[in-house]
Amino acid sequence: MVSQPKPAIIEKSPFYELSKKYSIDVAYKPFIRVVGVSLKEFRAQRVEILDHTAVIFTSRTTVDSFFHICEEARITVPETMKYICQTEAVALYLQKYIVYRKRKIFFADGSFTSLIELIIKHKEEKMMLALSEPHKPELPETLAKLKLAVDPVILARTVAADLEEINLGDYDLLALYSPSDVKALIEKFGTENLPAIAVFGEGTLRAALDAGLTVKANAPTPIAPSMAKAIDIYITKLRKGETIEPVLLTVDTVKEEFIRNQQHKLSKKPRIRKTTK
């Protein structure tokens, strides 16, 4: 079972290829749903949209909530507002609300380091970071370490979906995509007698291990950049009768070194050239 909505075109899903390759059934069931915050909840955070010159978006849900809040509060977002997005897909989603070609829209390649580098390029802006609750603390904590002018604001909240009709005994593996998926699973089914667990993302892995779950597959990794590839490797080992060791959490030294380098660059004072009269 995959804790994601069923793809609109099932044949284009990487899990469809897995189902054909191994003759397995793949079910789709979101464990969570995301809802935008109310105007009252937004105002309680004491963040003024028009005090900012750029907005950072990491998901389409926060894009929806941002413009809904603006509409409800009768805020006209100036055309000079910059939009910094984690992926091109999020950037293109802005077309639902604005004329894309007339606005200043920038997007990263989906990776954490690419997004940080993009934000640093616009460090002179007064930025608002649109977040869902709960969220991975990594991004706001890193921006705070870099001492950038960024105000985090919660624009959406994650709540558990209705899981009443799920019988976990029907499944051999669960693919979880967020810490909220882990929380919803445990609150409904506990931690005993669960199918094998596969997770996507460091935050999801950390949440699963902290909850006492045994994780058998994870992504992204150098050998498994996607969840489908991680499950492919897992099934291959399983059918060969190989021992599958539980996944452990390791420190991403490359990411830590990247953050240290960015801190060092930002701490350097720009040289002032002497002018001759």
PDB file of C-alpha atoms in Angstrom:
ATOM      1  CA  MET A   1       0.000   0.000   0.000  1.00  0.00           C
ATOM      2  CA  VAL A   2       1.204   3.455  -0.939  1.00  0.00           C
ATOM      3  CA  SER A   3       0.119   6.325   1.345  1.00  0.00           C
ATOM      4  CA  GLN A   4      -0.510   8.632  -1.625  1.00  0.00           C
ATOM      5  CA  PRO A   5      -3.534   9.448  -3.808  1.00  0.00           C
ATOM      6  CA  LYS A   6      -4.106   7.135  -6.745  1.00  0.00           C
ATOM      7  CA  PRO A   7      -2.412   8.559  -9.872  1.00  0.00           C
ATOM      8  CA  ALA A   8      -4.720  10.058 -12.489  1.00  0.00           C
ATOM      9  CA  ILE A   9      -2.997   7.925 -15.146  1.00  0.00           C
ATOM     10  CA  ILE A  10      -2.060   4.697 -13.412  1.00  0.00           C
ATOM     11  CA  GLU A  11       0.067   3.467 -16.335  1.00  0.00           C
ATOM     12  CA  LYS A  12       2.462   6.374 -15.879  1.00  0.00           C
ATOM     13  CA  SER A  13       3.106   5.582 -12.227  1.00  0.00           C
ATOM     14  CA  PRO A  14       6.467   3.957 -11.375  1.00  0.00           C
ATOM     15  CA  PHE A  15       4.501   1.593  -9.128  1.00  0.00           C
ATOM     16  CA  TYR A  16       2.613   0.367 -12.188  1.00  0.00           C
ATOM     17  CA  GLU A  17       5.926  -0.859 -13.604  1.00  0.00           C
ATOM     18  CA  LEU A  18       6.624  -2.617 -10.302  1.00  0.00           C
ATOM     19  CA  SER A  19       3.234  -4.296 -10.339  1.00  0.00           C
ATOM     20  CA  LYS A  20       3.904  -5.655 -13.838  1.00  0.00           C
ATOM     21  CA  LYS A  21       7.480  -6.682 -13.080  1.00  0.00           C
ATOM     22  CA  TYR A  22       6.667  -8.674  -9.948  1.00  0.00           C
ATOM     23  CA  SER A  23       2.939  -9.453 -10.497  1.00  0.00           C
ATOM     24  CA  ILE A  24       1.936  -7.638  -7.331  1.00  0.00           C
ATOM     25  CA  ASP A  25      -1.086  -5.531  -6.415  1.00  0.00           C
ATOM     26  CA  VAL A  26      -0.524  -1.877  -5.454  1.00  0.00           C
ATOM     27  CA  ALA A  27      -3.192  -0.031  -3.472  1.00  0.00           C
ATOM     28  CA  TYR A  28      -3.258   3.737  -2.908  1.00  0.00           C
ATOM     29  CA  LYS A  29      -4.646   5.280   0.263  1.00  0.00           C
ATOM     30  CA  PRO A  30      -3.642   8.696   1.642  1.00  0.00           C
ATOM     31  CA  PHE A  31      -3.072   8.485   5.384  1.00  0.00           C
ATOM     32  CA  ILE A  32      -3.370  12.241   5.765  1.00  0.00           C
ATOM     33  CA  ARG A  33      -5.024  15.289   4.255  1.00  0.00           C
ATOM     34  CA  VAL A  34      -3.888  18.893   4.358  1.00  0.00           C
ATOM     35  CA  VAL A  35      -6.228  21.792   5.102  1.00  0.00           C
ATOM     36  CA  GLY A  36      -5.500  25.506   4.954  1.00  0.00           C
ATOM     37  CA  VAL A  37      -5.514  27.572   8.149  1.00  0.00           C
ATOM     38  CA  SER A  38      -8.304  30.044   8.824  1.00  0.00           C
ATOM     39  CA  LEU A  39      -7.780  33.782   8.537  1.00  0.00           C
ATOM     40  CA  LYS A  40      -8.039  33.991  12.323  1.00  0.00           C
ATOM     41  CA  GLU A  41      -5.251  31.397  12.749  1.00  0.00           C
ATOM     42  CA  PHE A  42      -3.106  33.242  10.237  1.00  0.00           C
ATOM     43  CA  ARG A  43      -3.556  36.628  11.933  1.00  0.00           C
ATOM     44  CA  ALA A  44      -2.705  35.103  15.319  1.00  0.00           C
ATOM     45  CA  GLN A  45       0.828  34.494  13.978  1.00  0.00           C
ATOM     46  CA  ARG A  46       1.301  38.262  13.565  1.00  0.00           C
ATOM     47  CA  VAL A  47       2.944  38.043  10.154  1.00  0.00           C
ATOM     48  CA  GLU A  48       2.057  40.746   7.636  1.00  0.00           C
ATOM     49  CA  ILE A  49       2.156  39.578   4.028  1.00  0.00           C
ATOM     50  CA  LEU A  50       2.735  43.046   2.596  1.00  0.00           C
ATOM     51  CA  ASP A  51       5.783  43.548   4.835  1.00  0.00           C
ATOM     52  CA  HIS A  52       7.556  40.991   2.652  1.00  0.00           C
ATOM     53  CA  THR A  53       9.005  41.168  -0.832  1.00  0.00           C
ATOM     54  CA  ALA A  54       9.250  37.420  -1.490  1.00  0.00           C
ATOM     55  CA  VAL A  55       7.429  34.212  -0.568  1.00  0.00           C
ATOM     56  CA  ILE A  56       9.047  30.770  -0.361  1.00  0.00           C
ATOM     57  CA  PHE A  57       6.801  27.861  -1.360  1.00  0.00           C
ATOM     58  CA  THR A  58       7.652  24.168  -0.939  1.00  0.00           C
ATOM     59  CA  SER A  59       4.211  22.752  -1.795  1.00  0.00           C
ATOM     60  CA  ARG A  60       1.098  23.480  -3.831  1.00  0.00           C
ATOM     61  CA  THR A  61      -1.045  23.247  -0.692  1.00  0.00           C
ATOM     62  CA  THR A  62       0.625  26.297   0.820  1.00  0.00           C
ATOM     63  CA  VAL A  63       0.206  28.137  -2.493  1.00  0.00           C
ATOM     64  CA  ASP A  64      -3.566  27.534  -2.303  1.00  0.00           C
ATOM     65  CA  SER A  65      -3.709  28.640   1.331  1.00  0.00           C
ATOM     66  CA  PHE A  66      -1.590  31.767   0.721  1.00  0.00           C
ATOM     67  CA  PHE A  67      -3.873  33.119  -2.000  1.00  0.00           C
ATOM     68  CA  HIS A  68      -6.997  32.060  -0.097  1.00  0.00           C
ATOM     69  CA  ILE A  69      -5.794  34.073   2.909  1.00  0.00           C
ATOM     70  CA  CYS A  70      -5.019  37.047   0.657  1.00  0.00           C
ATOM     71  CA  GLU A  71      -8.503  36.880  -0.862  1.00  0.00           C
ATOM     72  CA  GLU A  72     -10.245  36.555   2.496  1.00  0.00           C
ATOM     73  CA  ALA A  73      -8.192  39.382   4.020  1.00  0.00           C
ATOM     74  CA  ARG A  74      -8.661  41.493   0.870  1.00  0.00           C
ATOM     75  CA  ILE A  75      -4.919  41.786   0.350  1.00  0.00           C
ATOM     76  CA  THR A  76      -3.736  42.679  -3.134  1.00  0.00           C
ATOM     77  CA  VAL A  77      -0.361  41.079  -3.674  1.00  0.00           C
ATOM     78  CA  PRO A  78       1.884  43.512  -5.612  1.00  0.00           C
ATOM     79  CA  GLU A  79       3.271  42.453  -8.971  1.00  0.00           C
ATOM     80  CA  THR A  80       6.750  43.089  -7.582  1.00  0.00           C
ATOM     81  CA  MET A  81       6.389  40.144  -5.149  1.00  0.00           C
ATOM     82  CA  LYS A  82       8.950  37.411  -5.820  1.00  0.00           C
ATOM     83  CA  TYR A  83       8.042  33.718  -5.582  1.00  0.00           C
ATOM     84  CA  ILE A  84      10.780  31.240  -4.695  1.00  0.00           C
ATOM     85  CA  CYS A  85       9.680  27.627  -5.208  1.00  0.00           C
ATOM     86  CA  GLN A  86      11.284  24.294  -4.353  1.00  0.00           C
ATOM     87  CA  THR A  87      10.338  22.702  -7.681  1.00  0.00           C
ATOM     88  CA  GLU A  88       9.231  23.743 -11.148  1.00  0.00           C
ATOM     89  CA  ALA A  89       5.904  21.961 -10.541  1.00  0.00           C
ATOM     90  CA  VAL A  90       5.151  24.253  -7.585  1.00  0.00           C
ATOM     91  CA  ALA A  91       6.222  27.285  -9.637  1.00  0.00           C
ATOM     92  CA  LEU A  92       3.937  26.336 -12.525  1.00  0.00           C
ATOM     93  CA  TYR A  93       1.064  25.830 -10.088  1.00  0.00           C
ATOM     94  CA  LEU A  94       1.184  29.571  -9.395  1.00  0.00           C
ATOM     95  CA  GLN A  95      -0.514  30.037 -12.786  1.00  0.00           C
ATOM     96  CA  LYS A  96      -3.747  29.140 -11.019  1.00  0.00           C
ATOM     97  CA  TYR A  97      -3.573  32.527  -9.277  1.00  0.00           C
ATOM     98  CA  ILE A  98      -1.254  34.859 -11.186  1.00  0.00           C
ATOM     99  CA  VAL A  99      -0.129  35.660 -14.722  1.00  0.00           C
ATOM    100  CA  TYR A 100       3.047  33.582 -14.751  1.00  0.00           C
ATOM    101  CA  ARG A 101       5.038  35.481 -17.376  1.00  0.00           C
ATOM    102  CA  LYS A 102       4.497  38.842 -15.681  1.00  0.00           C
ATOM    103  CA  ARG A 103       5.826  37.816 -12.278  1.00  0.00           C
ATOM    104  CA  LYS A 104       9.224  37.195 -10.757  1.00  0.00           C
ATOM    105  CA  ILE A 105       9.176  33.427 -10.216  1.00  0.00           C
ATOM    106  CA  PHE A 106      12.213  31.299  -9.417  1.00  0.00           C
ATOM    107  CA  PHE A 107      12.447  27.571  -8.745  1.00  0.00           C
ATOM    108  CA  ALA A 108      15.007  25.039  -7.514  1.00  0.00           C
ATOM    109  CA  ASP A 109      15.468  21.454  -8.691  1.00  0.00           C
ATOM    110  CA  GLY A 110      13.691  19.905  -5.705  1.00  0.00           C
ATOM    111  CA  SER A 111      16.785  19.282  -3.606  1.00  0.00           C
ATOM    112  CA  PHE A 112      17.399  20.911  -0.247  1.00  0.00           C
ATOM    113  CA  THR A 113      20.772  22.388  -1.262  1.00  0.00           C
ATOM    114  CA  SER A 114      19.403  23.828  -4.501  1.00  0.00           C
ATOM    115  CA  LEU A 115      16.601  25.600  -2.630  1.00  0.00           C
ATOM    116  CA  ILE A 116      19.001  27.042  -0.051  1.00  0.00           C
ATOM    117  CA  GLU A 117      21.295  28.340  -2.799  1.00  0.00           C
ATOM    118  CA  LEU A 118      18.313  29.935  -4.558  1.00  0.00           C
ATOM    119  CA  ILE A 119      17.158  31.632  -1.352  1.00  0.00           C
ATOM    120  CA  ILE A 120      20.683  32.948  -0.703  1.00  0.00           C
ATOM    121  CA  LYS A 121      20.713  34.500  -4.192  1.00  0.00           C
ATOM    122  CA  HIS A 122      17.761  36.611  -3.030  1.00  0.00           C
ATOM    123  CA  LYS A 123      19.096  37.297   0.464  1.00  0.00           C
ATOM    124  CA  GLU A 124      18.418  41.022   0.133  1.00  0.00           C
ATOM    125  CA  GLU A 125      14.679  40.322   0.060  1.00  0.00           C
ATOM    126  CA  LYS A 126      12.409  40.262   3.096  1.00  0.00           C
ATOM    127  CA  MET A 127      11.067  36.701   2.770  1.00  0.00           C
ATOM    128  CA  MET A 128       8.100  34.773   4.137  1.00  0.00           C
ATOM    129  CA  LEU A 129       8.431  30.976   4.369  1.00  0.00           C
ATOM    130  CA  ALA A 130       5.082  29.235   3.821  1.00  0.00           C
ATOM    131  CA  LEU A 131       4.876  26.030   5.885  1.00  0.00           C
ATOM    132  CA  SER A 132       2.490  23.216   6.698  1.00  0.00           C
ATOM    133  CA  GLU A 133       2.131  21.967  10.270  1.00  0.00           C
ATOM    134  CA  PRO A 134       3.747  19.630  11.121  1.00  0.00           C
ATOM    135  CA  HIS A 135       6.771  20.233   8.921  1.00  0.00           C
ATOM    136  CA  LYS A 136      10.401  19.226   8.768  1.00  0.00           C
ATOM    137  CA  PRO A 137      12.350  21.694  10.938  1.00  0.00           C
ATOM    138  CA  GLU A 138      15.409  21.413   8.692  1.00  0.00           C
ATOM    139  CA  LEU A 139      14.582  24.300   6.344  1.00  0.00           C
ATOM    140  CA  PRO A 140      13.567  26.995   8.883  1.00  0.00           C
ATOM    141  CA  GLU A 141      16.419  25.950  11.202  1.00  0.00           C
ATOM    142  CA  THR A 142      18.964  26.212   8.382  1.00  0.00           C
ATOM    143  CA  LEU A 143      17.676  29.637   7.299  1.00  0.00           C
ATOM    144  CA  ALA A 144      17.946  30.780  10.920  1.00  0.00           C
ATOM    145  CA  LYS A 145      21.544  29.506  11.076  1.00  0.00           C
ATOM    146  CA  LEU A 146      22.333  31.470   7.927  1.00  0.00           C
ATOM    147  CA  LYS A 147      20.790  34.579   9.535  1.00  0.00           C
ATOM    148  CA  LEU A 148      18.598  35.351   6.548  1.00  0.00           C
ATOM    149  CA  ALA A 149      15.590  37.684   6.770  1.00  0.00           C
ATOM    150  CA  VAL A 150      12.951  34.947   6.618  1.00  0.00           C
ATOM    151  CA  ASP A 151       9.699  34.793   8.620  1.00  0.00           C
ATOM    152  CA  PRO A 152       8.183  31.289   8.848  1.00  0.00           C
ATOM    153  CA  VAL A 153       4.393  31.155   8.855  1.00  0.00           C
ATOM    154  CA  ILE A 154       2.012  28.188   9.095  1.00  0.00           C
ATOM    155  CA  LEU A 155      -0.457  28.270   6.203  1.00  0.00           C
ATOM    156  CA  ALA A 156      -1.777  24.679   6.331  1.00  0.00           C
ATOM    157  CA  ARG A 157      -2.254  21.844   8.802  1.00  0.00           C
ATOM    158  CA  THR A 158      -2.048  18.101   8.319  1.00  0.00           C
ATOM    159  CA  VAL A 159      -4.831  15.944   9.747  1.00  0.00           C
ATOM    160  CA  ALA A 160      -5.377  12.189   9.667  1.00  0.00           C
ATOM    161  CA  ALA A 161      -7.555  10.742   6.907  1.00  0.00           C
ATOM    162  CA  ASP A 162     -10.303   8.191   7.541  1.00  0.00           C
ATOM    163  CA  LEU A 163      -8.507   4.822   7.843  1.00  0.00           C
ATOM    164  CA  GLU A 164     -11.458   2.807   9.164  1.00  0.00           C
ATOM    165  CA  GLU A 165     -11.799   0.603   6.102  1.00  0.00           C
ATOM    166  CA  ILE A 166      -8.119  -0.420   5.931  1.00  0.00           C
ATOM    167  CA  ASN A 167      -7.173  -3.967   6.913  1.00  0.00           C
ATOM    168  CA  LEU A 168      -3.386  -4.042   7.225  1.00  0.00           C
ATOM    169  CA  GLY A 169      -3.449  -7.826   7.085  1.00  0.00           C
ATOM    170  CA  ASP A 170      -4.154  -7.499   3.357  1.00  0.00           C
ATOM    171  CA  TYR A 171      -0.747  -5.946   2.701  1.00  0.00           C
ATOM    172  CA  ASP A 172       2.882  -7.056   2.777  1.00  0.00           C
ATOM    173  CA  LEU A 173       4.440  -3.578   2.683  1.00  0.00           C
ATOM    174  CA  LEU A 174       3.476   0.002   3.543  1.00  0.00           C
ATOM    175  CA  ALA A 175       5.127   2.928   1.745  1.00  0.00           C
ATOM    176  CA  LEU A 176       5.042   6.055   3.941  1.00  0.00           C
ATOM    177  CA  TYR A 177       5.966   9.523   2.738  1.00  0.00           C
ATOM    178  CA  SER A 178       5.876  11.852   5.738  1.00  0.00           C
ATOM    179  CA  PRO A 179       6.181  11.946   9.534  1.00  0.00           C
ATOM    180  CA  SER A 180       2.436  12.616   9.553  1.00  0.00           C
ATOM    181  CA  ASP A 181       1.873   9.306   7.740  1.00  0.00           C
ATOM    182  CA  VAL A 182       3.825   7.586  10.518  1.00  0.00           C
ATOM    183  CA  LYS A 183       1.806   9.359  13.202  1.00  0.00           C
ATOM    184  CA  ALA A 184      -1.531   8.458  11.560  1.00  0.00           C
ATOM    185  CA  LEU A 185      -0.456   4.817  11.194  1.00  0.00           C
ATOM    186  CA  ILE A 186       0.558   4.463  14.838  1.00  0.00           C
ATOM    187  CA  GLU A 187      -2.476   6.288  16.218  1.00  0.00           C
ATOM    188  CA  LYS A 188      -4.802   3.964  14.298  1.00  0.00           C
ATOM    189  CA  PHE A 189      -2.957   0.625  14.269  1.00  0.00           C
ATOM    190  CA  GLY A 190      -0.224   0.821  16.916  1.00  0.00           C
ATOM    191  CA  THR A 191       3.280  -0.550  16.358  1.00  0.00           C
ATOM    192  CA  GLU A 192       2.689  -4.320  16.557  1.00  0.00           C
ATOM    193  CA  ASN A 193       1.966  -6.788  13.733  1.00  0.00           C
ATOM    194  CA  LEU A 194       2.515  -4.258  10.962  1.00  0.00           C
ATOM    195  CA  PRO A 195       3.545  -5.092   7.391  1.00  0.00           C
ATOM    196  CA  ALA A 196       7.103  -4.255   6.295  1.00  0.00           C
ATOM    197  CA  ILE A 197       7.709  -0.491   6.254  1.00  0.00           C
ATOM    198  CA  ALA A 198       9.303   1.607   3.488  1.00  0.00           C
ATOM    199  CA  VAL A 199       9.792   5.346   3.973  1.00  0.00           C
ATOM    200  CA  PHE A 200      10.654   8.384   1.881  1.00  0.00           C
ATOM    201  CA  GLY A 201      12.761  11.189   3.325  1.00  0.00           C
ATOM    202  CA  GLU A 202      15.031  11.604   6.320  1.00  0.00           C
ATOM    203  CA  GLY A 203      12.267  13.134   8.441  1.00  0.00           C
ATOM    204  CA  THR A 204       9.950  10.182   7.791  1.00  0.00           C
ATOM    205  CA  LEU A 205      12.724   7.724   8.596  1.00  0.00           C
ATOM    206  CA  ARG A 206      13.511   9.535  11.836  1.00  0.00           C
ATOM    207  CA  ALA A 207       9.823   9.564  12.838  1.00  0.00           C
ATOM    208  CA  ALA A 208       9.441   5.853  12.100  1.00  0.00           C
ATOM    209  CA  LEU A 209      12.547   4.869  14.060  1.00  0.00           C
ATOM    210  CA  ASP A 210      11.635   7.161  16.972  1.00  0.00           C
ATOM    211  CA  ALA A 211       8.248   5.415  17.110  1.00  0.00           C
ATOM    212  CA  GLY A 212       9.934   2.020  17.328  1.00  0.00           C
ATOM    213  CA  LEU A 213       9.075   0.848  13.808  1.00  0.00           C
ATOM    214  CA  THR A 214      11.424  -1.404  11.843  1.00  0.00           C
ATOM    215  CA  VAL A 215      12.110   0.088   8.407  1.00  0.00           C
ATOM    216  CA  LYS A 216      13.093  -2.284   5.598  1.00  0.00           C
ATOM    217  CA  ALA A 217      13.500   0.154   2.695  1.00  0.00           C
ATOM    218  CA  ASN A 218      14.071   3.885   2.320  1.00  0.00           C
ATOM    219  CA  ALA A 219      14.632   6.591  -0.257  1.00  0.00           C
ATOM    220  CA  PRO A 220      16.165   8.769  -1.475  1.00  0.00           C
ATOM    221  CA  THR A 221      19.607   7.184  -1.337  1.00  0.00           C
ATOM    222  CA  PRO A 222      22.437   6.968  -3.885  1.00  0.00           C
ATOM    223  CA  ILE A 223      21.188   3.545  -5.035  1.00  0.00           C
ATOM    224  CA  ALA A 224      17.480   4.273  -4.568  1.00  0.00           C
ATOM    225  CA  PRO A 225      16.622   7.849  -5.573  1.00  0.00           C
ATOM    226  CA  SER A 226      12.885   7.069  -5.555  1.00  0.00           C
ATOM    227  CA  MET A 227      10.464   5.084  -3.410  1.00  0.00           C
ATOM    228  CA  ALA A 228       9.703   2.799  -6.362  1.00  0.00           C
ATOM    229  CA  LYS A 229      13.398   1.952  -6.746  1.00  0.00           C
ATOM    230  CA  ALA A 230      13.790   1.311  -3.002  1.00  0.00           C
ATOM    231  CA  ILE A 231      10.844  -1.106  -3.086  1.00  0.00           C
ATOM    232  CA  ASP A 232      12.204  -2.717  -6.257  1.00  0.00           C
ATOM    233  CA  ILE A 233      15.487  -3.462  -4.455  1.00  0.00           C
ATOM    234  CA  TYR A 234      13.603  -4.738  -1.400  1.00  0.00           C
ATOM    235  CA  ILE A 235      11.435  -7.157  -3.408  1.00  0.00           C
ATOM    236  CA  THR A 236      14.450  -8.409  -5.378  1.00  0.00           C
ATOM    237  CA  LYS A 237      16.332  -9.229  -2.159  1.00  0.00           C
ATOM    238  CA  LEU A 238      13.219 -10.770  -0.608  1.00  0.00           C
ATOM    239  CA  ARG A 239      12.638 -13.117  -3.537  1.00  0.00           C
ATOM    240  CA  LYS A 240      16.288 -14.127  -3.598  1.00  0.00           C
ATOM    241  CA  GLY A 241      16.035 -15.073   0.049  1.00  0.00           C
ATOM    242  CA  GLU A 242      18.633 -12.489   1.082  1.00  0.00           C
ATOM    243  CA  THR A 243      18.727 -11.086   4.595  1.00  0.00           C
ATOM    244  CA  ILE A 244      17.270  -7.572   4.649  1.00  0.00           C
ATOM    245  CA  GLU A 245      18.811  -5.541   7.433  1.00  0.00           C
ATOM    246  CA  PRO A 246      16.743  -2.806   9.117  1.00  0.00           C
ATOM    247  CA  VAL A 247      17.460   0.715   7.878  1.00  0.00           C
ATOM    248  CA  LEU A 248      19.396   2.927  10.292  1.00  0.00           C
ATOM    249  CA  LEU A 249      19.538   6.710  10.436  1.00  0.00           C
ATOM    250  CA  THR A 250      22.868   8.123   9.311  1.00  0.00           C
ATOM    251  CA  VAL A 251      24.155  11.670   9.452  1.00  0.00           C
ATOM    252  CA  ASP A 252      24.259  13.449   6.096  1.00  0.00           C
ATOM    253  CA  THR A 253      27.788  14.836   6.336  1.00  0.00           C
ATOM    254  CA  VAL A 254      27.612  16.320   2.831  1.00  0.00           C
ATOM    255  CA  LYS A 255      24.570  18.406   3.763  1.00  0.00           C
ATOM    256  CA  GLU A 256      26.169  19.538   7.025  1.00  0.00           C
ATOM    257  CA  GLU A 257      29.325  20.588   5.186  1.00  0.00           C
ATOM    258  CA  PHE A 258      27.191  22.478   2.639  1.00  0.00           C
ATOM    259  CA  ILE A 259      25.468  24.434   5.429  1.00  0.00           C
ATOM    260  CA  ARG A 260      28.817  25.271   7.070  1.00  0.00           C
ATOM    261  CA  ASN A 261      30.178  26.534   3.743  1.00  0.00           C
ATOM    262  CA  GLN A 262      27.134  28.738   3.200  1.00  0.00           C
ATOM    263  CA  GLN A 263      27.449  30.157   6.713  1.00  0.00           C
ATOM    264  CA  HIS A 264      31.092  30.968   6.026  1.00  0.00           C
ATOM    265  CA  LYS A 265      30.288  32.696   2.718  1.00  0.00           C
ATOM    266  CA  LEU A 266      27.496  34.791   4.236  1.00  0.00           C
ATOM    267  CA  SER A 267      29.639  35.801   7.211  1.00  0.00           C
ATOM    268  CA  LYS A 268      32.272  37.343   4.962  1.00  0.00           C
ATOM    269  CA  LYS A 269      32.035  41.103   4.833  1.00  0.00           C
ATOM    270  CA  PRO A 270      32.040  42.507   1.299  1.00  0.00           C
ATOM    271  CA  ARG A 271      35.197  44.350   0.427  1.00  0.00           C
ATOM    272  CA  ILE A 272      34.821  48.090  -0.114  1.00  0.00           C
ATOM    273  CA  ARG A 273      36.881  49.305  -3.020  1.00  0.00           C
ATOM    274  CA  LYS A 274      38.847  52.483  -2.474  1.00  0.00           C
ATOM    275  CA  THR A 275      38.167  55.117  -5.050  1.00  0.00           C
ATOM    276  CA  THR A 276      40.815  57.488  -6.273  1.00  0.00           C
ATOM    277  CA  LYS A 277      40.009  61.127  -6.695  1.00  0.00           C
TER     278      LYS A 277
END
